[in-house]
Tab-separated table of C-alpha atoms in Angstrom:
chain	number	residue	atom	x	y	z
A	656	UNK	CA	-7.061	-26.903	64.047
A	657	UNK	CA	-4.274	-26.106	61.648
A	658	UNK	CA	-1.023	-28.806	61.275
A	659	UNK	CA	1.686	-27.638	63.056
A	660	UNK	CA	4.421	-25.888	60.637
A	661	UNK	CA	7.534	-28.289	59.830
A	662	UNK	CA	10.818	-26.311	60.450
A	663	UNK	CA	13.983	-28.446	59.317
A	664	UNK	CA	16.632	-28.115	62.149
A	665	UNK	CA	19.734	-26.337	61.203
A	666	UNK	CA	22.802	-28.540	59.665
A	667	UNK	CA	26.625	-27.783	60.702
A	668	UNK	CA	27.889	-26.891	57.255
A	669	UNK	CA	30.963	-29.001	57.575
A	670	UNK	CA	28.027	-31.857	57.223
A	671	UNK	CA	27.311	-30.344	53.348
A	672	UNK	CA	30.931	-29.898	52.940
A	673	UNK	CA	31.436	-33.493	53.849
A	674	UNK	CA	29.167	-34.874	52.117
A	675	UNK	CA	29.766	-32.705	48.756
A	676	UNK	CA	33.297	-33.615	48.829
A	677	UNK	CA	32.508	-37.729	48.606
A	678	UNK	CA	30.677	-36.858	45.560
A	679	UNK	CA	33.626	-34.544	43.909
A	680	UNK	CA	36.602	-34.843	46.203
A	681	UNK	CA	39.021	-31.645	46.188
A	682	UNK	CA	42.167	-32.911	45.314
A	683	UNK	CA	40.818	-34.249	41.816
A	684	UNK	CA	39.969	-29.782	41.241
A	685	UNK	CA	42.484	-28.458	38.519
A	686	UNK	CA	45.579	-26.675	39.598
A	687	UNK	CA	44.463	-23.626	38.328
A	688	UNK	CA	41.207	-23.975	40.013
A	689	UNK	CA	39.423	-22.777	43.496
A	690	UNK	CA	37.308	-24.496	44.998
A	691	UNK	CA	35.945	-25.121	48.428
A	692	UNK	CA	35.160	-23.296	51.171
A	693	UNK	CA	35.728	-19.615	50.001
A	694	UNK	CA	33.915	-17.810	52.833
A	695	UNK	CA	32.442	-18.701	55.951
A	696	UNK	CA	32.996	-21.200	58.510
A	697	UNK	CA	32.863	-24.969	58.199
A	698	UNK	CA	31.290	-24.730	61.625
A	699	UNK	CA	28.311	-22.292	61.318
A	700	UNK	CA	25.169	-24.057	60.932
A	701	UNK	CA	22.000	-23.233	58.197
A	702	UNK	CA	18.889	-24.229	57.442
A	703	UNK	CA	19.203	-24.718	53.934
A	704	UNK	CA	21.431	-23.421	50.665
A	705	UNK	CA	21.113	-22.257	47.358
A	706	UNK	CA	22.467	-24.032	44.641
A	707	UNK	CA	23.755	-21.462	41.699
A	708	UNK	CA	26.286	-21.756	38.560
A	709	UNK	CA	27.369	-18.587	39.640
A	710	UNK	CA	27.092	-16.571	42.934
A	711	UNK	CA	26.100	-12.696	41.816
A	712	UNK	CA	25.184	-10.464	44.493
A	713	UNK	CA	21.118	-10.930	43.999
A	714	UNK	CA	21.820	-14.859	44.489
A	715	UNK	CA	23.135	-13.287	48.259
A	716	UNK	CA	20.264	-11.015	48.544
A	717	UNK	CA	17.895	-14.565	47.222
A	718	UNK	CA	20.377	-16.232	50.324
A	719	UNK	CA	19.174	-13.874	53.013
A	720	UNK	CA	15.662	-13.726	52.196
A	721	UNK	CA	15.168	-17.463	52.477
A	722	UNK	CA	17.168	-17.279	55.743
A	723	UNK	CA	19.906	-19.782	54.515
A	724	UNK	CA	23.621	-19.032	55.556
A	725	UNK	CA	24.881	-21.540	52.855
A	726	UNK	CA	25.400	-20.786	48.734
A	727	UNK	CA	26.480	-23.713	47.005
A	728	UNK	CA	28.338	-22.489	43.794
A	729	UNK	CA	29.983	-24.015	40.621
A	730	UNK	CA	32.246	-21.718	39.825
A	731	UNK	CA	34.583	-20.060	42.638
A	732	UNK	CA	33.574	-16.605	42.810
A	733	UNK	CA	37.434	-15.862	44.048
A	734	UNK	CA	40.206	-17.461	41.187
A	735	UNK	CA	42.889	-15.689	42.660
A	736	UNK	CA	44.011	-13.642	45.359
A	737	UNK	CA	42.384	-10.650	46.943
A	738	UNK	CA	44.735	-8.070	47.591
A	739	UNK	CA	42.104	-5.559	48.634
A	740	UNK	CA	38.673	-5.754	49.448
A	741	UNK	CA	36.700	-2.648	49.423
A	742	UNK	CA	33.959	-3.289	46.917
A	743	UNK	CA	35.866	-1.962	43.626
A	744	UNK	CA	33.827	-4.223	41.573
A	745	UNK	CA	31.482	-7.626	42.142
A	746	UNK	CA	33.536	-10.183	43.611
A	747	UNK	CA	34.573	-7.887	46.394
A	748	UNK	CA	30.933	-6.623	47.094
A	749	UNK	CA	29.721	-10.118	47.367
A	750	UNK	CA	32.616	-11.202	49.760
A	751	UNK	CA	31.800	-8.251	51.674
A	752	UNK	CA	27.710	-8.953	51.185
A	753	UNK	CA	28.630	-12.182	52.153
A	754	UNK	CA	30.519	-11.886	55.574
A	755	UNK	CA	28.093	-8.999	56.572
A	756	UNK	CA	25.212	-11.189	56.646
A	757	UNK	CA	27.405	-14.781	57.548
A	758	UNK	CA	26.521	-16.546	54.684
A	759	UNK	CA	29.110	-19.062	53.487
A	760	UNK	CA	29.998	-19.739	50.084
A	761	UNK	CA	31.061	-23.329	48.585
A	762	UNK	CA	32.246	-24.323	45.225
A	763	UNK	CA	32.342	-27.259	43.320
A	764	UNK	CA	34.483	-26.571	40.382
A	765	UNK	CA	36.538	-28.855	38.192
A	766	UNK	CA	36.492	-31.641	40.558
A	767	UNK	CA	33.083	-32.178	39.825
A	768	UNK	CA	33.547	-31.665	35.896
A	769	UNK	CA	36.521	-34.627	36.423
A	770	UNK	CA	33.874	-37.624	37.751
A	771	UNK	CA	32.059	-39.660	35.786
A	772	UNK	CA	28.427	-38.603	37.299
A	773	UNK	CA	29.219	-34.681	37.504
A	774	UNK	CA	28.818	-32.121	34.693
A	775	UNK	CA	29.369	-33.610	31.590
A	776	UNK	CA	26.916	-37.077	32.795
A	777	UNK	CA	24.367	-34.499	33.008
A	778	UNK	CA	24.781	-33.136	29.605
A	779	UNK	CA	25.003	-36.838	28.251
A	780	UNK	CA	21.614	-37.727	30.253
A	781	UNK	CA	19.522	-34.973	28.500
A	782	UNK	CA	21.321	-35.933	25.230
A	783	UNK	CA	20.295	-39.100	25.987
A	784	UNK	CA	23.398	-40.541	25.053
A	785	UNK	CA	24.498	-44.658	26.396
A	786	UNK	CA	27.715	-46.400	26.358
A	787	UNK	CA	28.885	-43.282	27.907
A	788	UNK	CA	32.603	-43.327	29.239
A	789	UNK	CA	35.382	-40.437	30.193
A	790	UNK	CA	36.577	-38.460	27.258
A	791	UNK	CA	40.500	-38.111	28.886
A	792	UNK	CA	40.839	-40.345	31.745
A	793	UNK	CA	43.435	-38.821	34.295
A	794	UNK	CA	46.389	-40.749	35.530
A	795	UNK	CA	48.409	-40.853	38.555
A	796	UNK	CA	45.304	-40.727	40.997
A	797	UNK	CA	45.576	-44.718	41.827
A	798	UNK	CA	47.647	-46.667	44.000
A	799	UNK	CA	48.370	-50.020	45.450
A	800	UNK	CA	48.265	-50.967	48.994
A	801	UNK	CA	49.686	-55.004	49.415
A	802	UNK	CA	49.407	-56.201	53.085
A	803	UNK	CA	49.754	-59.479	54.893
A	804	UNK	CA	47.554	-61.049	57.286
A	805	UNK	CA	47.181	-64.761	58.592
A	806	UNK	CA	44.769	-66.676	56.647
A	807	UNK	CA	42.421	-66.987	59.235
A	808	UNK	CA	42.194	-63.046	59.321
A	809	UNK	CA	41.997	-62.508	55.776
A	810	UNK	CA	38.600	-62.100	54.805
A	811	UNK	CA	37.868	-59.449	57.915
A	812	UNK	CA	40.863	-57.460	56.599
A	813	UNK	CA	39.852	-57.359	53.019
A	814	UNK	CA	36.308	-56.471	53.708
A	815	UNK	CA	37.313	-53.967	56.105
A	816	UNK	CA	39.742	-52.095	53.220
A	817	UNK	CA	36.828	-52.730	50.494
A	818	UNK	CA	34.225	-50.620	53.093
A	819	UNK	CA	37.017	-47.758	53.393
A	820	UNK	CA	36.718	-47.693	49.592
A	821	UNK	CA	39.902	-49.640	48.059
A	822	UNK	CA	39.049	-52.390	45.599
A	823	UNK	CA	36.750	-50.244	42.787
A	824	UNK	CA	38.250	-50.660	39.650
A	825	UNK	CA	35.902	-49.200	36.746
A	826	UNK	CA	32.504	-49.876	37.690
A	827	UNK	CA	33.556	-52.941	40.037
A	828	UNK	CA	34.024	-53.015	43.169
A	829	UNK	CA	35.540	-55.687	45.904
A	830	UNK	CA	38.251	-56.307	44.015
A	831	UNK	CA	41.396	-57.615	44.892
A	832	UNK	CA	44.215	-60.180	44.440
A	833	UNK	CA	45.687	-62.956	47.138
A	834	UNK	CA	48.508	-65.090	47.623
A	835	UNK	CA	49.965	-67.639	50.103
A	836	UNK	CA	53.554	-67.790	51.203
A	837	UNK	CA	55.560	-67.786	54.766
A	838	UNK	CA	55.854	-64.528	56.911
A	839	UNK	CA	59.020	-64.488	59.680
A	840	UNK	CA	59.269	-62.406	62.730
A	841	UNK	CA	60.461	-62.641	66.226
A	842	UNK	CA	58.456	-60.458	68.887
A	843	UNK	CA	60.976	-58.505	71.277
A	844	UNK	CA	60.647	-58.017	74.976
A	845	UNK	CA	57.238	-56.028	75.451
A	846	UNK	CA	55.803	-57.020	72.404
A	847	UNK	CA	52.245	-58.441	72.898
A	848	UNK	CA	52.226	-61.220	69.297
A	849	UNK	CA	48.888	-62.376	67.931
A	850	UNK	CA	51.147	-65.525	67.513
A	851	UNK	CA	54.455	-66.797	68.740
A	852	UNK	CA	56.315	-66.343	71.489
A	853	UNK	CA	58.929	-63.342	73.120
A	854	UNK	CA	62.113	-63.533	71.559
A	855	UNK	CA	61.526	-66.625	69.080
A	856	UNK	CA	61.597	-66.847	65.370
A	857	UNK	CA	58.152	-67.730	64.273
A	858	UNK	CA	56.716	-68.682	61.003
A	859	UNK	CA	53.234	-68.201	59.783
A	860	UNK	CA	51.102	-69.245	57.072
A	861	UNK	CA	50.101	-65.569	55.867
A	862	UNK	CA	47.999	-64.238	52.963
A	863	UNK	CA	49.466	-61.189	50.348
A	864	UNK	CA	46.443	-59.168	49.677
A	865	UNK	CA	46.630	-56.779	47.123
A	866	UNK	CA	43.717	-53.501	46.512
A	867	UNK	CA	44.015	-50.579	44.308
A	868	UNK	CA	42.668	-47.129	45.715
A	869	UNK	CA	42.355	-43.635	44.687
A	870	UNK	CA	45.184	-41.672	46.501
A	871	UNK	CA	42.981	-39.149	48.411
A	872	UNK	CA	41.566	-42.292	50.170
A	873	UNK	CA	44.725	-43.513	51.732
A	874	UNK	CA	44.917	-42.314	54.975
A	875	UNK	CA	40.944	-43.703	55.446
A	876	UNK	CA	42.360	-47.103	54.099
A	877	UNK	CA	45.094	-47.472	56.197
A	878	UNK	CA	43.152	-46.724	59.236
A	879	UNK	CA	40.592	-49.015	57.883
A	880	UNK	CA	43.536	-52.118	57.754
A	881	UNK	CA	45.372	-51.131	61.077
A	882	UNK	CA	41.784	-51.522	63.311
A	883	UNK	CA	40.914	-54.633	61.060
A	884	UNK	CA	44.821	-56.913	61.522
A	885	UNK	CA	45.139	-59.172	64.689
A	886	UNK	CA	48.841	-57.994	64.336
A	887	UNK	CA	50.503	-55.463	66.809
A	888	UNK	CA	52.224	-54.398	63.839
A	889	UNK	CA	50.880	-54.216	60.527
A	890	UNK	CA	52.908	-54.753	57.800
A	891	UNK	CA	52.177	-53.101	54.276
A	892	UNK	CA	53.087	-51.088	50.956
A	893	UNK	CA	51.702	-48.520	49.244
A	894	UNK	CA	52.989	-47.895	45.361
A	895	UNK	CA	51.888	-45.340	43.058
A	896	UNK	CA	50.810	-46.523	39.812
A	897	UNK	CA	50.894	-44.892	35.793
A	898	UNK	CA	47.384	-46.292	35.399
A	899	UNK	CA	44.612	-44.320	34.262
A	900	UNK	CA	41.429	-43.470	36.383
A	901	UNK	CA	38.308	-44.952	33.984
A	902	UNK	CA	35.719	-42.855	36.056
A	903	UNK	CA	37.666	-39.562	36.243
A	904	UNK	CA	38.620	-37.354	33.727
A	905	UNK	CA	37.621	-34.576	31.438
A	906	UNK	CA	34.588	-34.702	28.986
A	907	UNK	CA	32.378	-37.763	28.081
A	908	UNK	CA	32.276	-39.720	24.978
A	909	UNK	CA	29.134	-41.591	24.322
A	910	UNK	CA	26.410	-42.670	21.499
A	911	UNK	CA	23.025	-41.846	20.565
A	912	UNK	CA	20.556	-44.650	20.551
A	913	UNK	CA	20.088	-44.966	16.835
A	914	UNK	CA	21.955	-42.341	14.245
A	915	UNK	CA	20.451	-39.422	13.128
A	916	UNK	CA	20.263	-36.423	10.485
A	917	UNK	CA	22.876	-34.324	11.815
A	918	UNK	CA	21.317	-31.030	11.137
A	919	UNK	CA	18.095	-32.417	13.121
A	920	UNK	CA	20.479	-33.211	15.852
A	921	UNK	CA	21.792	-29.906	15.847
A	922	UNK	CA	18.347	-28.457	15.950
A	923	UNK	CA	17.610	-30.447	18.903
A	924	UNK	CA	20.701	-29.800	20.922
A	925	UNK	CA	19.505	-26.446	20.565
A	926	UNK	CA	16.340	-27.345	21.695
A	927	UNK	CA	17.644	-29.801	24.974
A	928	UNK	CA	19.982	-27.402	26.019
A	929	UNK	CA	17.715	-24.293	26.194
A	930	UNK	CA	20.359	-22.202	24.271
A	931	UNK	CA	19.355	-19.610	22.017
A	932	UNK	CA	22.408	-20.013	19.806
A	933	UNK	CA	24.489	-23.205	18.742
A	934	UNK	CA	27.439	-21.717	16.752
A	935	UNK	CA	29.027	-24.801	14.366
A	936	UNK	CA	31.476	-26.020	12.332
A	937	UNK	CA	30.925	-27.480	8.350
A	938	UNK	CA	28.724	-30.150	7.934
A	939	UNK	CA	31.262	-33.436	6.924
A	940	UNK	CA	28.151	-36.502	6.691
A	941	UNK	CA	24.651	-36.776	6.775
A	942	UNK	CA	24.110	-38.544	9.923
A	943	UNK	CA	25.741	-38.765	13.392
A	944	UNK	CA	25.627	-40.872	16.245
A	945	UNK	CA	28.780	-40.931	18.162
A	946	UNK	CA	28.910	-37.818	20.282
A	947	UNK	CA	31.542	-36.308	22.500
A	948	UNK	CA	31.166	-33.744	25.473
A	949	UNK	CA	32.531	-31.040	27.916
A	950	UNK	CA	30.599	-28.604	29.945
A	951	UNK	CA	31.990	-25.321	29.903
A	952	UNK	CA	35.413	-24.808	27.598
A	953	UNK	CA	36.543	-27.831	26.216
A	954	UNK	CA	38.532	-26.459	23.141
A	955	UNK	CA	41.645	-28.566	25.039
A	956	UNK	CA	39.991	-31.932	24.401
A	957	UNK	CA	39.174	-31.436	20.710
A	958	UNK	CA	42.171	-34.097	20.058
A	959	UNK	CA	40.672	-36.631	22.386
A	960	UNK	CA	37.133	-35.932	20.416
A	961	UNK	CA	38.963	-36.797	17.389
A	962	UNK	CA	40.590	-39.644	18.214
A	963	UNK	CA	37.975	-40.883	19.950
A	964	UNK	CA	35.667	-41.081	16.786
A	965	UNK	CA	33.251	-38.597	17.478
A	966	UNK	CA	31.105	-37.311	15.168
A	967	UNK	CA	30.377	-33.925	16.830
A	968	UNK	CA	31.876	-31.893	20.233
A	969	UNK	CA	29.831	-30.169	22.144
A	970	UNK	CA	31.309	-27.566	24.268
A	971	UNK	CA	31.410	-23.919	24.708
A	972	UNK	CA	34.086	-20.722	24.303
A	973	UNK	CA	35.841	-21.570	21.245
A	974	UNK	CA	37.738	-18.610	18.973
A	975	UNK	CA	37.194	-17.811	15.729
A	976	UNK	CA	40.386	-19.481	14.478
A	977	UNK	CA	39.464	-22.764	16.995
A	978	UNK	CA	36.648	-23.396	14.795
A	979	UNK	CA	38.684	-24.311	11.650
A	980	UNK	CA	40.556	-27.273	13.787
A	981	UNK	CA	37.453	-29.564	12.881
A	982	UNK	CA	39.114	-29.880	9.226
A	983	UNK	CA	35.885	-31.931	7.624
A	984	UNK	CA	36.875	-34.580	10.148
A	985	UNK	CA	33.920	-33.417	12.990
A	986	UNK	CA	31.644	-31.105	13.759
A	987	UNK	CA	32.159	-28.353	16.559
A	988	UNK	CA	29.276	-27.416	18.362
A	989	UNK	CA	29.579	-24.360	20.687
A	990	UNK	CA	26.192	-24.173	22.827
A	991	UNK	CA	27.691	-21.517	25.098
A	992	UNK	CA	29.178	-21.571	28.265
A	993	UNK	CA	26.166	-21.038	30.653
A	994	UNK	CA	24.024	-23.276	28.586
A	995	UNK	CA	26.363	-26.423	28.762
A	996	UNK	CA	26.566	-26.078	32.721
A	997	UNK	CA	23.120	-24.736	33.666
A	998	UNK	CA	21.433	-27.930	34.718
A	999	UNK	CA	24.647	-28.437	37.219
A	1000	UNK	CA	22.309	-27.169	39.931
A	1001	UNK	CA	20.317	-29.842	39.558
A	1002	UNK	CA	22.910	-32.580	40.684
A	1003	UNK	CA	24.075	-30.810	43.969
A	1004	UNK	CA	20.297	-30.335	44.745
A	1005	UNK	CA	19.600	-33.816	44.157
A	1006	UNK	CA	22.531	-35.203	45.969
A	1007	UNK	CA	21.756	-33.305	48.614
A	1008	UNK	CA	18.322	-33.735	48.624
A	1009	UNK	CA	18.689	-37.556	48.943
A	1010	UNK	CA	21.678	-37.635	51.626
A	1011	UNK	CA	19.442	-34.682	53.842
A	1012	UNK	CA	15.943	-34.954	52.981
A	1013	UNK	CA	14.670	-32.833	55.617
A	1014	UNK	CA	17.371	-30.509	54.498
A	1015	UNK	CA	16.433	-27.443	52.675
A	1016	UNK	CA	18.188	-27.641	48.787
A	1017	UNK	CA	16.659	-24.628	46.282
A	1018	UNK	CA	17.931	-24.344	42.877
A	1019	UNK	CA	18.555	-20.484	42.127
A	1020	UNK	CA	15.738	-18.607	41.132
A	1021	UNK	CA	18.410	-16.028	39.384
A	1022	UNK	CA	19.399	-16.359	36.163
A	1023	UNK	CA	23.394	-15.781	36.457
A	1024	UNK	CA	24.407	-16.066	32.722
A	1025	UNK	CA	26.242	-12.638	31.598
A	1026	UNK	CA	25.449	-12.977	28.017
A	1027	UNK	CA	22.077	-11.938	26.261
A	1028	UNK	CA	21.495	-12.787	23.108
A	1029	UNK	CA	19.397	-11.134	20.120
């Protein structure tokens, strides 16, 4: 008797979506960027996706032969606006390829190139670079929430704001700052007080508590404190803070485990990152081992590679003329565009893998880089 086939039930895609978006949240995406949802509806269901750099019209065709209504994409295949679709050229016969045959289409752009386990981790793991930390931290994505609560409601409150995700600064988390002092109120007619009494001034023994959060989590984390307080009213400030965001940011700056020749390193970033061509800059010393990073083009963050004492940047897309910024002070290493990002795929699929594991993930089986190389 033959074992009974195991079919994985079909997943609303707003599930993925969900799930893809605690890993990378939108809002920390570029402003010039596009991604999310492109096509399709949050509420369709699959059985499965494919996971591609780039979605071409044979990684729809590899879509609808595996029977999955879900493509899971890098880069947005639509950067600006459609005015027309009619199948002129590719992007509008894969929309249209698309929608015929209800497949949706994600992407995960530059918000996952901005945290600290996206893109550029990747390209640091196979480097097998440590001490690794963001290249150009981003600012203005923190703020401050400072509530009070009576001491004998404190530690429910702050646990409750630390589960909605307030409190991580760096790579710690429950963190937070308290004081005592004196809170005043008087309840009015049809108030319902956790303490005092209608129309009396009461004092109570209360505790400041103080958490820092990412700003995209602030509606979560005030929820989170209004269901945790005893009070009827909760009382609290949020403030927006010039600090930069350690884990999110541009590029990766990191070392290699001992130094080493630099034209063997070279050799083997060739190697690692399955490129067939590593275009770089003048040798300037024998060895290296401090090592800066950005999948896809990075020629923006050569100053922060500079400053930041690397020995060589590894990106991709950088002019003729870009190449003589290194000046003897660095070494530019272009590995191509497709190359830096390739292995991309395999953090979605893992992610994904791990939250859903009887969830159908498959890495493209299409080889979506443009350029061929002699």
């Amino acid at each position: 008797m033959e074992a009974p086939t195991f079919v994985a039930p079909d997943m609303k895609i707003k599930d993925i979506i969900q799930q893809l978006e605690q890993l990378a949240p939108p809002s920390l995406q570029e402003n010039y960027d596009n991604s999310g949802l492109l096509i399709g509806s949050k509420d369709d269901e699959t059985s499965g996706a494919i996971v591609c750099l780039d979605c071409t019209e044979e990684v729809i065709d590899e879509a609808i032969a595996s029977g999955f209504h879900l493509i899971i994409s890098h880069h947005p295949i639509i950067f600006s606006g459609l005015k027309k679709i009619n199948g002129k050229n590719y992007v509008e016969r894969i929309v249209i390829k698309a929608i015929k045959n209800n497949i949706a289409i994600y992407a995960i752009h530059t918000n996952l190139d901005n945290v600290y386990e996206g893109v550029n981790q990747k390209i640091a793991s196979r480097l097998g670079l440590i001490n690794t930390s963001i290249l150009s931290p981003k600012n203005q994505l923190l703020c401050k929430l400072v509530t009070f609560a009576p001491l004998t409601g404190a530690e429910t409150i702050r646990n409750a704001l630390f589960a909605a995700g307030a409190g991580s600064i760096g790579k710690y988390s429950d963190c937070s700052f308290s004081s005592q002092g004196m809170g005043t109120f008087k309840a009015g007619t049809g108030a319902q007080p956790y303490v005092g009494s209608i129309n009396e001034k009461h004092l109570e023994p209360e505790e400041r508590i103080e958490v820092i959060l990412e700003n995209h989590l602030q509606n979560a984390v005030i929820a989170a404190l209004k269901n945790a307080h005893p009070y009827e009213e909760v009382a609290y400030d949020v403030y927006p803070l010039l600090n930069s965001h350690q884990l999110i940011g541009s590029g990766l700056i990191g070392d290699l485990k001992a130094p080493v020749d630099t034209m063997e390193f070279l050799k083997s970033l060739k190697k690692t990152m399955l490129t067939s061509c590593v275009r770089y800059t003048k040798v300037v010393k024998d060895q290296v081992s401090r090592i800066a990073v950005c999948g896809g083009s990075g020629s923006f963050l050569f100053n922060d590679a500079k400053a930041s004492g690397a020995d060589v940047f590894i990106t991709a897309d950088y002019k003729y003329h870009q190449f003589f910024d290194a000046d003897g002070q660095l070494v530019i290493a272009d590995i191509g565009h497709y190359e830096s990002e390739q292995f991309t795929g395999e953090i979605l699929a893992g992610f994904l893998s791990n939250k859903f594991p009887t969830f159908a993930v498959r890495l493209t089986k299409v080889n979506t880089n443009p350029v061929n190389y002699l």
